[in-house]
XYZ file of C-alpha atoms in Angstrom:
567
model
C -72.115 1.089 11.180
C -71.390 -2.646 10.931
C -73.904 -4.829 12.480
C -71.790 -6.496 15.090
C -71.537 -2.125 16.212
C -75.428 -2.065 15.938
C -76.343 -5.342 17.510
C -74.251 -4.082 20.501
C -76.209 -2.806 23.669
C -73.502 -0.628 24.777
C -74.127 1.512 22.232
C -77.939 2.551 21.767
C -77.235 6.021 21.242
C -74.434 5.312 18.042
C -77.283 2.724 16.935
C -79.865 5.373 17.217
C -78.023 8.245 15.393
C -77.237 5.172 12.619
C -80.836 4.813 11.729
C -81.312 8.103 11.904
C -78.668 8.915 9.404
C -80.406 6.044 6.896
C -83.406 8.028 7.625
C -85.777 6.298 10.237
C -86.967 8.369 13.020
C -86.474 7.715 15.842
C -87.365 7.534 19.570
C -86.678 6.267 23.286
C -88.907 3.312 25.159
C -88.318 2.560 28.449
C -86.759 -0.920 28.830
C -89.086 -2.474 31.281
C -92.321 -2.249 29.407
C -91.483 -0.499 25.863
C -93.699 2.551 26.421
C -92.723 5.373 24.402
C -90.277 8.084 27.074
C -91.773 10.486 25.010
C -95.042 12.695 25.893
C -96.553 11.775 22.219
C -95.078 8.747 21.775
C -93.833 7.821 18.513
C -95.203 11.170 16.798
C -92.339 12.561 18.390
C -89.575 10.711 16.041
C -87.135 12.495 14.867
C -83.701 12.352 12.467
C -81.887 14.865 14.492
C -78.457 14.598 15.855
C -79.143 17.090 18.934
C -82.990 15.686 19.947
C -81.374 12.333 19.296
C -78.744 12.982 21.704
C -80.558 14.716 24.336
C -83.228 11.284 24.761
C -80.309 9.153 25.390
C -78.206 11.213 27.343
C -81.597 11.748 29.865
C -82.366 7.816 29.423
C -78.806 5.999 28.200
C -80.484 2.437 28.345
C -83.963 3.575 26.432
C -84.477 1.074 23.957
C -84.799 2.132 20.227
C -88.301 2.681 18.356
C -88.934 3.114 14.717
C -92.479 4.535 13.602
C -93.752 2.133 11.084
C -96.011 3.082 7.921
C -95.462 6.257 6.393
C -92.632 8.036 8.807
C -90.189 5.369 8.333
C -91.588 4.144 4.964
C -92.360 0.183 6.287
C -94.367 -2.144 7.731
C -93.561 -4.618 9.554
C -94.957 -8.602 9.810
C -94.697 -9.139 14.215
C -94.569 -13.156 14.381
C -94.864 -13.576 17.968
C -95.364 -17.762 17.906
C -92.846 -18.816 15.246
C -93.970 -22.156 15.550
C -97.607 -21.435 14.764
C -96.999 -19.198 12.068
C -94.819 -21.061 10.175
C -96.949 -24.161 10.266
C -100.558 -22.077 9.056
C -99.038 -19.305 6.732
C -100.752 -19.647 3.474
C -98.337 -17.813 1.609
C -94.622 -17.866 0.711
C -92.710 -15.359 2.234
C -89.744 -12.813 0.293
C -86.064 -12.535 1.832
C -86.407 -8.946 3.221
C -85.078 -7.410 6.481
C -85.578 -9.325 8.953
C -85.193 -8.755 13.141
C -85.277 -11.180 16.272
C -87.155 -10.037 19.305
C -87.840 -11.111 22.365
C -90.940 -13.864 21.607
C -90.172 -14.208 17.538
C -89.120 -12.217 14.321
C -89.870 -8.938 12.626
C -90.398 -9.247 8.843
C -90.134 -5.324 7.711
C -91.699 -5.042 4.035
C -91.384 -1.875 1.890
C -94.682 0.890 2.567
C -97.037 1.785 -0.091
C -98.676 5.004 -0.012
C -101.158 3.475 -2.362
C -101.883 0.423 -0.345
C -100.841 1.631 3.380
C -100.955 -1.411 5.697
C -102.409 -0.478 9.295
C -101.943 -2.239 12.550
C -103.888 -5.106 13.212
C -102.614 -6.900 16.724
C -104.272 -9.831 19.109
C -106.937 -9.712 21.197
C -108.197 -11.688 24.193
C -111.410 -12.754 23.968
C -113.238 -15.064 26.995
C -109.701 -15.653 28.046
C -108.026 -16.974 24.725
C -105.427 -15.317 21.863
C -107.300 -14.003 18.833
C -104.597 -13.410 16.364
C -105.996 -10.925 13.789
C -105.472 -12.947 10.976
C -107.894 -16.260 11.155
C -105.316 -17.475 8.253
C -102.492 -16.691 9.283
C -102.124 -17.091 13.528
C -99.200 -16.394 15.081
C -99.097 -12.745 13.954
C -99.433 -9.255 14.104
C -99.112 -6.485 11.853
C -96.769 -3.065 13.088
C -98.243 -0.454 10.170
C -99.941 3.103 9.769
C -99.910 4.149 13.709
C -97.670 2.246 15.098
C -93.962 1.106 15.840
C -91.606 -0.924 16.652
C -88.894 -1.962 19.072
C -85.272 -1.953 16.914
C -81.784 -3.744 18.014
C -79.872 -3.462 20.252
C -82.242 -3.075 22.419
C -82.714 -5.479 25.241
C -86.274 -7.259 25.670
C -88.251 -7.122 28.911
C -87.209 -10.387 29.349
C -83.835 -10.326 29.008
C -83.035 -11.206 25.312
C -81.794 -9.001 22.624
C -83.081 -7.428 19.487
C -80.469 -8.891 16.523
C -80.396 -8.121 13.064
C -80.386 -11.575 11.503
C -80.501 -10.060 7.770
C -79.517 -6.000 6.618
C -81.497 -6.448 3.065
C -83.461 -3.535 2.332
C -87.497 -4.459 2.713
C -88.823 -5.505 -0.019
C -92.500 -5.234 -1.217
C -94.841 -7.534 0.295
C -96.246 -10.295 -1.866
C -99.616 -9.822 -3.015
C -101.272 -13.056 -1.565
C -99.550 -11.478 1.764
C -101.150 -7.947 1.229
C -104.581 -9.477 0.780
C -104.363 -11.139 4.549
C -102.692 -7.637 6.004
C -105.123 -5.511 4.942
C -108.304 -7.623 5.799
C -107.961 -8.300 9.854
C -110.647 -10.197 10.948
C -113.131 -8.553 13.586
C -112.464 -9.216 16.939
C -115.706 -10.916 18.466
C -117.701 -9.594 21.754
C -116.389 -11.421 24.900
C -119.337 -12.999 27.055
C -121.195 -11.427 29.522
C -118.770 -12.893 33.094
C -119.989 -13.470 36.444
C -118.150 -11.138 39.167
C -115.441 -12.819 40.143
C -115.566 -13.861 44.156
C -111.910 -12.992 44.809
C -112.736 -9.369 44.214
C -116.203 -9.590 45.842
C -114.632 -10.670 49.290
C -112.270 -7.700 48.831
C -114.534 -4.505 49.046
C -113.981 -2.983 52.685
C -116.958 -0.361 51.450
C -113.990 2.564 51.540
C -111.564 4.331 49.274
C -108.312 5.868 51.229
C -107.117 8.665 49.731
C -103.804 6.878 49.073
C -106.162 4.268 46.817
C -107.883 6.899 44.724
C -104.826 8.822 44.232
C -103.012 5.287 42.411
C -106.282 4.576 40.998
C -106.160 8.106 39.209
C -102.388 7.885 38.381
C -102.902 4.183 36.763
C -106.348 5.594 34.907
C -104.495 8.515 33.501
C -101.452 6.112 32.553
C -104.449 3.914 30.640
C -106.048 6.881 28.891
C -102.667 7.992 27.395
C -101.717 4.380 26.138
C -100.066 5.213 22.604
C -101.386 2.471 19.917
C -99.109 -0.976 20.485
C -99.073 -0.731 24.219
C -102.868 -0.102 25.181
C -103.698 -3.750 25.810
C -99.835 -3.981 27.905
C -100.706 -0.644 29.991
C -104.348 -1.418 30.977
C -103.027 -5.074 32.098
C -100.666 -3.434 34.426
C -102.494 -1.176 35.474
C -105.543 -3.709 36.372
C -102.958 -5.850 38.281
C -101.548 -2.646 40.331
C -104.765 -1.990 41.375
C -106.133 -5.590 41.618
C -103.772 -5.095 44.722
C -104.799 -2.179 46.009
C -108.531 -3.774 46.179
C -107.332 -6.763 47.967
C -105.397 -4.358 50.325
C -108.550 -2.878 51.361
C -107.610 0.842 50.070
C -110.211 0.576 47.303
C -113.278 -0.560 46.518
C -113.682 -3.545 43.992
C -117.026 -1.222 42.319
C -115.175 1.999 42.103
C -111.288 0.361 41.019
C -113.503 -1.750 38.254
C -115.775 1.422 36.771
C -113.087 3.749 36.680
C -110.694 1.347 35.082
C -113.540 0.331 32.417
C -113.902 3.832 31.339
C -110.078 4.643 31.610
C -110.233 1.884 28.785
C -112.533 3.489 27.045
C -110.895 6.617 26.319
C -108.311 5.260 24.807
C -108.016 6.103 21.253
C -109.021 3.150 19.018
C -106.354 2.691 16.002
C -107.509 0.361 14.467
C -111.722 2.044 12.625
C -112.654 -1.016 11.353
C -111.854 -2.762 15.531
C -112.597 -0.359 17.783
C -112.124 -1.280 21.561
C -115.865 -2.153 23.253
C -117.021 -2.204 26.821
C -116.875 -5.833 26.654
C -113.511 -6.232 26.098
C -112.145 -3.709 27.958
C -113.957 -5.476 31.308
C -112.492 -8.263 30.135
C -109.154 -7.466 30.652
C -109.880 -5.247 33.758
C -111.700 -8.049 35.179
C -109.125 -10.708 34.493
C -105.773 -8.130 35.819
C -107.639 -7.155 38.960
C -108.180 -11.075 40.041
C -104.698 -11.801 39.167
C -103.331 -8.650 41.348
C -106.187 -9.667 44.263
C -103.723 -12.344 44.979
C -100.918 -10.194 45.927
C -102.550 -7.901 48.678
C -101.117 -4.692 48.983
C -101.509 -1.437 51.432
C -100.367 1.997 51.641
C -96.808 2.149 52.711
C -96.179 3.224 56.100
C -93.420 5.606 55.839
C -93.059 6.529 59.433
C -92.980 4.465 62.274
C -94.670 4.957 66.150
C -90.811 6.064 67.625
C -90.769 8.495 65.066
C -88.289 6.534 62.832
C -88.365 6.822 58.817
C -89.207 3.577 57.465
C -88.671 1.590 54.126
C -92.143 1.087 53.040
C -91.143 -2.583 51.607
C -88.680 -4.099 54.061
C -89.684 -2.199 57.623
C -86.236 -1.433 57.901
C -85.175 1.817 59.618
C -83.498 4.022 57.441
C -83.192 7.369 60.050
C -84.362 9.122 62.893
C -86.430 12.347 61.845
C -85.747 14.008 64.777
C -86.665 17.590 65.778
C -85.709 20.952 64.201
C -82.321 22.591 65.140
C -83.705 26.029 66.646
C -81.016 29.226 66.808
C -81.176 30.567 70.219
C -80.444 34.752 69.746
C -78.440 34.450 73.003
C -75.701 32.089 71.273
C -74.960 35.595 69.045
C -74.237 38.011 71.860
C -70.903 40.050 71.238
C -71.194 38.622 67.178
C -71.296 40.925 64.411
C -73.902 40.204 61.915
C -72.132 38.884 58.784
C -72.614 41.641 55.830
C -74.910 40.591 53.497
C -73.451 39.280 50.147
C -74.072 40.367 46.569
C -73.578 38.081 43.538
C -74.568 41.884 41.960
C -74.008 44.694 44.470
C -77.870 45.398 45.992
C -78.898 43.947 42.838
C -79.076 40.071 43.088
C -78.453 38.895 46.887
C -76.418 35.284 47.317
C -78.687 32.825 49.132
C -81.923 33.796 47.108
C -83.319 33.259 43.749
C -84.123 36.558 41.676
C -86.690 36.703 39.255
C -85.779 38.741 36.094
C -89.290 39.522 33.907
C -89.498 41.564 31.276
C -91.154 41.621 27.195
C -90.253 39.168 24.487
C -87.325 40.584 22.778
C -86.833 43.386 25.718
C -83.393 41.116 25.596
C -83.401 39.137 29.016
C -81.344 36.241 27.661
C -78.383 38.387 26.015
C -78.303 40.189 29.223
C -78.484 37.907 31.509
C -75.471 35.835 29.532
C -73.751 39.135 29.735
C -74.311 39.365 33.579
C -72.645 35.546 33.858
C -69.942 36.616 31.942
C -69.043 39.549 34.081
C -69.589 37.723 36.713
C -66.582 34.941 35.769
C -64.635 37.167 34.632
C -64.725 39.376 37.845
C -65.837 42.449 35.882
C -67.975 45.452 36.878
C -71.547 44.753 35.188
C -73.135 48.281 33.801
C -70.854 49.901 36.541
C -72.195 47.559 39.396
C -69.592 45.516 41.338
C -70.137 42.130 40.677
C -68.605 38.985 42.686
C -66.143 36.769 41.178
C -67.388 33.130 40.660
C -67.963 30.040 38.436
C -71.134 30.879 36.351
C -73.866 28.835 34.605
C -75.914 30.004 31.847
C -78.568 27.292 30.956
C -81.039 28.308 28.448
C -84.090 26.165 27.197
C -84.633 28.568 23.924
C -80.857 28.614 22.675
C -78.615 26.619 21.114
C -75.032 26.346 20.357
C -73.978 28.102 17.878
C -76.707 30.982 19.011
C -74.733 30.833 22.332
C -71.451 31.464 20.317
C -72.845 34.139 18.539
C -73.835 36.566 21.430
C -70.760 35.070 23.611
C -68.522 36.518 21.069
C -70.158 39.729 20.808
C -70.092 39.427 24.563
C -66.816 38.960 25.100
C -65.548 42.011 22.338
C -67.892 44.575 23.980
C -66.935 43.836 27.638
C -62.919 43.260 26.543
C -62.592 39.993 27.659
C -60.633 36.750 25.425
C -62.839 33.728 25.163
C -59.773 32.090 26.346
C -59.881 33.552 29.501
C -63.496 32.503 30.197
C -61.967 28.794 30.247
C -63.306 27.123 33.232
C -65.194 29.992 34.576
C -68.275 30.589 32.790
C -70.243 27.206 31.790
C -73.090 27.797 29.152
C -75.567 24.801 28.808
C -78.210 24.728 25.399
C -81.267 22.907 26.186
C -82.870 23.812 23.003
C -84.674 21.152 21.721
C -84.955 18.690 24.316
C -87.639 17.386 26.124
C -88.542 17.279 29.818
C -86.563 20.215 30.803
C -88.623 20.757 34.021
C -87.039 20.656 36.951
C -90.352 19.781 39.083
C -93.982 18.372 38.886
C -96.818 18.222 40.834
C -99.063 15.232 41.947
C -102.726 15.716 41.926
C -102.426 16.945 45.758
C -99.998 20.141 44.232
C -97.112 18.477 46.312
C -93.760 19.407 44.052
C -91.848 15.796 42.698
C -87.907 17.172 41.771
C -87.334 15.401 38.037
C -84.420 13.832 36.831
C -83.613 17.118 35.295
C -83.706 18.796 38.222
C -81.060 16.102 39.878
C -78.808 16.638 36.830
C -78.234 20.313 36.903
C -77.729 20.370 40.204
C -74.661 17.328 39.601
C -73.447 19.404 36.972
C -73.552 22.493 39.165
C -71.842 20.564 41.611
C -69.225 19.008 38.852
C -68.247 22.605 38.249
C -68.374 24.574 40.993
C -70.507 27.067 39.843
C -71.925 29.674 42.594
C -73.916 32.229 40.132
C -76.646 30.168 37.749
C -78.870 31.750 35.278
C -82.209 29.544 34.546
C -83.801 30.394 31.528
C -86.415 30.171 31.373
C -90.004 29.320 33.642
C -92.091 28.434 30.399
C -90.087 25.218 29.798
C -88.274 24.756 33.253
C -91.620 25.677 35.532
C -94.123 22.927 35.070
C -97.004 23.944 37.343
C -99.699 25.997 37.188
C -98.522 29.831 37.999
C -102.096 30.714 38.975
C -101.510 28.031 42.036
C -99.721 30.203 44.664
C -98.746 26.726 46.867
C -97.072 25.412 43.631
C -94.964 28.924 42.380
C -93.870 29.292 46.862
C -92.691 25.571 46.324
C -90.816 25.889 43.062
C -88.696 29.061 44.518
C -88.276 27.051 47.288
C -86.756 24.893 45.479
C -84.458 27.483 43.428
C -83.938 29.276 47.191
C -82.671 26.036 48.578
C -80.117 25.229 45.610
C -78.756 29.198 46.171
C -78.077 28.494 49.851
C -76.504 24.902 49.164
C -74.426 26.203 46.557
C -73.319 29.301 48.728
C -74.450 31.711 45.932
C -76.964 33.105 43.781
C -79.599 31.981 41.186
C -81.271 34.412 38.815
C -84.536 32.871 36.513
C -85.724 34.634 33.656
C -89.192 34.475 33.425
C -92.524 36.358 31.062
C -94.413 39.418 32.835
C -98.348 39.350 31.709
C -100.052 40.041 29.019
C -99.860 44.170 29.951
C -96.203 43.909 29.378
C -95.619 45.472 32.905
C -95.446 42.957 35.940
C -95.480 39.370 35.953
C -97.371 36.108 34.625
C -99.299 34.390 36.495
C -100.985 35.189 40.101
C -99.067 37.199 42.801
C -97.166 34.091 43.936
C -93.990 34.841 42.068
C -93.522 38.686 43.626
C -94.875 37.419 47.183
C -91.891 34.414 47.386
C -89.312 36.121 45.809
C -87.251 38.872 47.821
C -85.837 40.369 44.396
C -87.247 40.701 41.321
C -85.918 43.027 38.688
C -87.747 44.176 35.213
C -86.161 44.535 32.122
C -87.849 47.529 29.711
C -87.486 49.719 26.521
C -88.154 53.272 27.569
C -91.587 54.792 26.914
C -92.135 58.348 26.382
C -95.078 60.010 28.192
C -97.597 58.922 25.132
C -96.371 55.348 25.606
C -94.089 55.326 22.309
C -91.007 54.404 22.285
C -88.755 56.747 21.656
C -85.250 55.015 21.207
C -85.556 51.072 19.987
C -82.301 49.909 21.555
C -82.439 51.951 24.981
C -82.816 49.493 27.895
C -84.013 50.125 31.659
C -83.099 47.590 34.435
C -85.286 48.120 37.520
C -85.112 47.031 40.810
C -89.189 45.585 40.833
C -88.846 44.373 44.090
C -85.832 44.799 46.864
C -86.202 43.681 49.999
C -82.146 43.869 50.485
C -81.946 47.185 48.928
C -83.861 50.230 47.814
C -87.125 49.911 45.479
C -86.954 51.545 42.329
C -83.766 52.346 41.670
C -82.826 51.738 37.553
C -79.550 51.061 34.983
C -80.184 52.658 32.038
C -78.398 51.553 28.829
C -77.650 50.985 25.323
């Protein structure tokens, strides 16, 4: 890739798989604050086409990050105040690679294994810069635990990452491997007087909406990955600097939990741990600056019963009442007949929940079942309805999916060709965030961006039969919470009825191999369920490996019990 390509934000994805083909892992940071998108932050890097792809394609405008140290095999020189460093650095400096970013310049120098350079960044101490280096002020040091930010990724404020030289990094001078490697020790901040703007601001009372940001900014705090602890506890003691001027928290309980929040975090740095002191430093200091920006809970609905826009005010709808049926409206109707995306098997309007053993074979049948369906096709005998099917697996990639399609397609007598258009099969393998819902700390489901994708692409083409497999990667809640499970079927339930069809999910019975995982939740919400077996003979052996038994587990359409038995 040329660097004009690779200096080019349009195309962060082509820039990403171009490192990654020169070898440097990579992963996506969100552009507003250059936290890692990824649950383990840069330990998640990776070289691989596929992972590389799926990042970008959930977050197209993530900005690029390179592990530094070992995983990409450099370090990197962070001059944040060009100015300063140029006029106090002792020692003269190589032509290596070299970066612009959005305060200065990244000098990347060649890792040694031998001499591994660790991350040594600024603190703030009594309110002023400490750079790490006493000698050398102005910068930091990206090494062994760290990472940086790569072009052409924009800055937070606006600038570009640029390449201003492509040589390879070079080995670091010796006189500049003698600062690197000997940061100075951060000293204790002094003992501060509580600060009146905060004092006036305790109201003696934590709303629940207070603790519930308080816990979400703590947790954010605790799982600051090394280069943006110092960033994320800032924010965080702004946010809720607010909140305590607002009058939803108090200034004791925002302060303590925020303190130990910072605590938790994991020091990177042995020889510079983080200490009480400076921790309450920077709480201290981000609360009074958010104290003078009062903020409340939103109010979300207004006294006329009006939905409101908890920043402007403005009215954005009337909620209204329910629409009741009155029975009266159907006298002289026939009932519609029920309809069958599988004939008394799997109803339209519903999810169904297929369980059964690892290996029983849920996935291959279950593909099978979509293809019959698209294809308009009798499945194991059983009438099937003709529509646009999904198959989107979590555990399955491509050329798996070609595989079993082909074997598919030869044993049910059907051309791949004619499967064109009708039967959509969709690999998640290998990509992260896959679940289509979380839960708050109050168990209330929050629909992900996954979740809003699928059901565009459902929508894109026109699919009314959707296989989900499976609930290990696509359910994220707990399945011994029965208010979570009824909420995520609700949720699957909801997209059936919108979509005017059917959705099966392929989920794990428990541990006895004969029901389902988790607590009674799943069989109480769903109205089919249907378990997927090998055979046992009356001693519990297994008398023929590939025999299979599809059972109706639960049928509140049709009759209980009933089975398909085949090879």
């Amino acid at each position: 890739m040329t660097s004009a390509a690779i200096n080019d934000t349009g195309r962060l994805l082509e820039a990403a798989l171009a490192y990654a083909r020169e070898g440097l892992p990579v992963f996506p940071c969100r552009p507003d604050n250059k936290r890692p998108w990824t649950r383990h932050g840069f330990k998640e890097a990776s070289t691989d086409e596929s992972v590389i792809r799926s990042w970008w394609s959930a977050h197209p405008d993530a900005m690029i990050g390179i592990p530094t140290g070992q995983a990409s095999g450099c370090w990197v020189l962070d001059v944040d105040d060009p100015d300063l460093f140029e006029a106090n650095c002792p020692v003269p400096l190589p032509e290596t690679r070299k970066c612009e970013t959005g305060k200065g310049q990244h000098l990347w120098f060649r890792h040694d294994p031998e001499t591994p350079v660790r991350n040594a960044q600024i603190a703030m101490v009594d309110g002023e810069r400490s750079w790490p280096f006493s000698s050398m002020p102005g910068a930091e040091v990206r090494g062994e635990g760290g990472y940086v930010i790569v072009p052409p990724s924009r800055h937070p404020t606006g600038r570009l990452y640029r390449w201003l030289s492509h040589a390879k990094p070079v080995p670091a001078p010796a006189g500049l491997m003698s600062i690197v490697q000997r940061p100075d020790r951060v000293k204790k901040a002094k003992e501060r007087q509580p600060l009146n703007v905060l004092a006036k601001a305790i109201r003696g009372a934590d709303t629940s909406y207070g603790l519930a940001a308080l816990e979400a900014e703590c947790s954010a705090v605790r799982s600051a990955c090394d280069g943006a602890q110092e960033a994320t506890l800032n924010a965080a003691a702004l946010k809720i600097g607010a909140l305590v001027a607002g009058g939803e928290l108090s200034s004791g309980t925002a302060r303590s939990s925020l303190i130990a929040a910072g605590m938790a975090m994991v020091s990177h740095e042995p020889s510079d741990p983080w200490t009480a002191d400076t921790i309450a430093a920077k709480v201290d200091r981000g609360m009074s600056d958010g104290a003078s920006e009062p903020r409340c809970a939103p109010k979300l609905v207004s006294e006329d019963g009006e939905r409101i826009d908890p920043d402007t005010g403005e009215v954005l709808e009337e909620i209204g009442v329910y629409r009741t049926l009155d029975p009266g409206s159907w006298q002289g109707l026939a009932p519609e007949p029920r309809r069958w995306a599988l004939n008394e098997w799997i109803p339209h309007g519903q999810m169904t929940l297929l369980t059964g053993a690892g290996s029983s074979g849920k996935s291959l049948l279950s593909q099978q079942l979509a293809t019959c369906i698209a294809a308009g096709i009798p499945f194991l005998g059983v009438e099937t309805r003709k529509a646009v099917a999904l198959y989107a697996t979590c555990e399955d990639d491509s050329h798996e999916l070609h595989r079993r399609q082909a074997s598919i397609c030869q044993m049910v007598e059907v051309e791949l060709a004619d499967l064109s258009g009708k039967l959509h099969l969709l690999p998640l393998a290998g990509a992260l965030n896959n679940e289509l819902a979380i839960f708050d700390d109050k168990g209330r489901l929050m629909p992900t961006l996954a979740w809003e994708r699928l059901k565009r692409t459902i929508r894109a083409i026109g699919a009314r039969f959707v296989v989900v497999d499976n609930t290990a990667h696509l359910f994220a809640g707990n399945e011994n919470t029965r208010n979570e499970v009824a909420a995520f079927v609700n949720l699957l339930n909801g997209l059936a009825a919108e979509i005017d069809g059917a959705v099966l999910m392929l989920g794990h019975p428990n541990k006895a191999g004969d029901a389902y995982s988790g607590s009674t939740a799943w069989e109480n919400q769903v109205r089919s369920r249907l378990f997927l077996e090998r055979p046992k003979e009356s001693d519990g052996t297994i008398a023929d490996p590939d025999a299979r038994t599809l059972s109706r587990a639960k049928a509140n359409y049709a009759k209980h019990g009933e089975a398909l038995s085949f090879r």
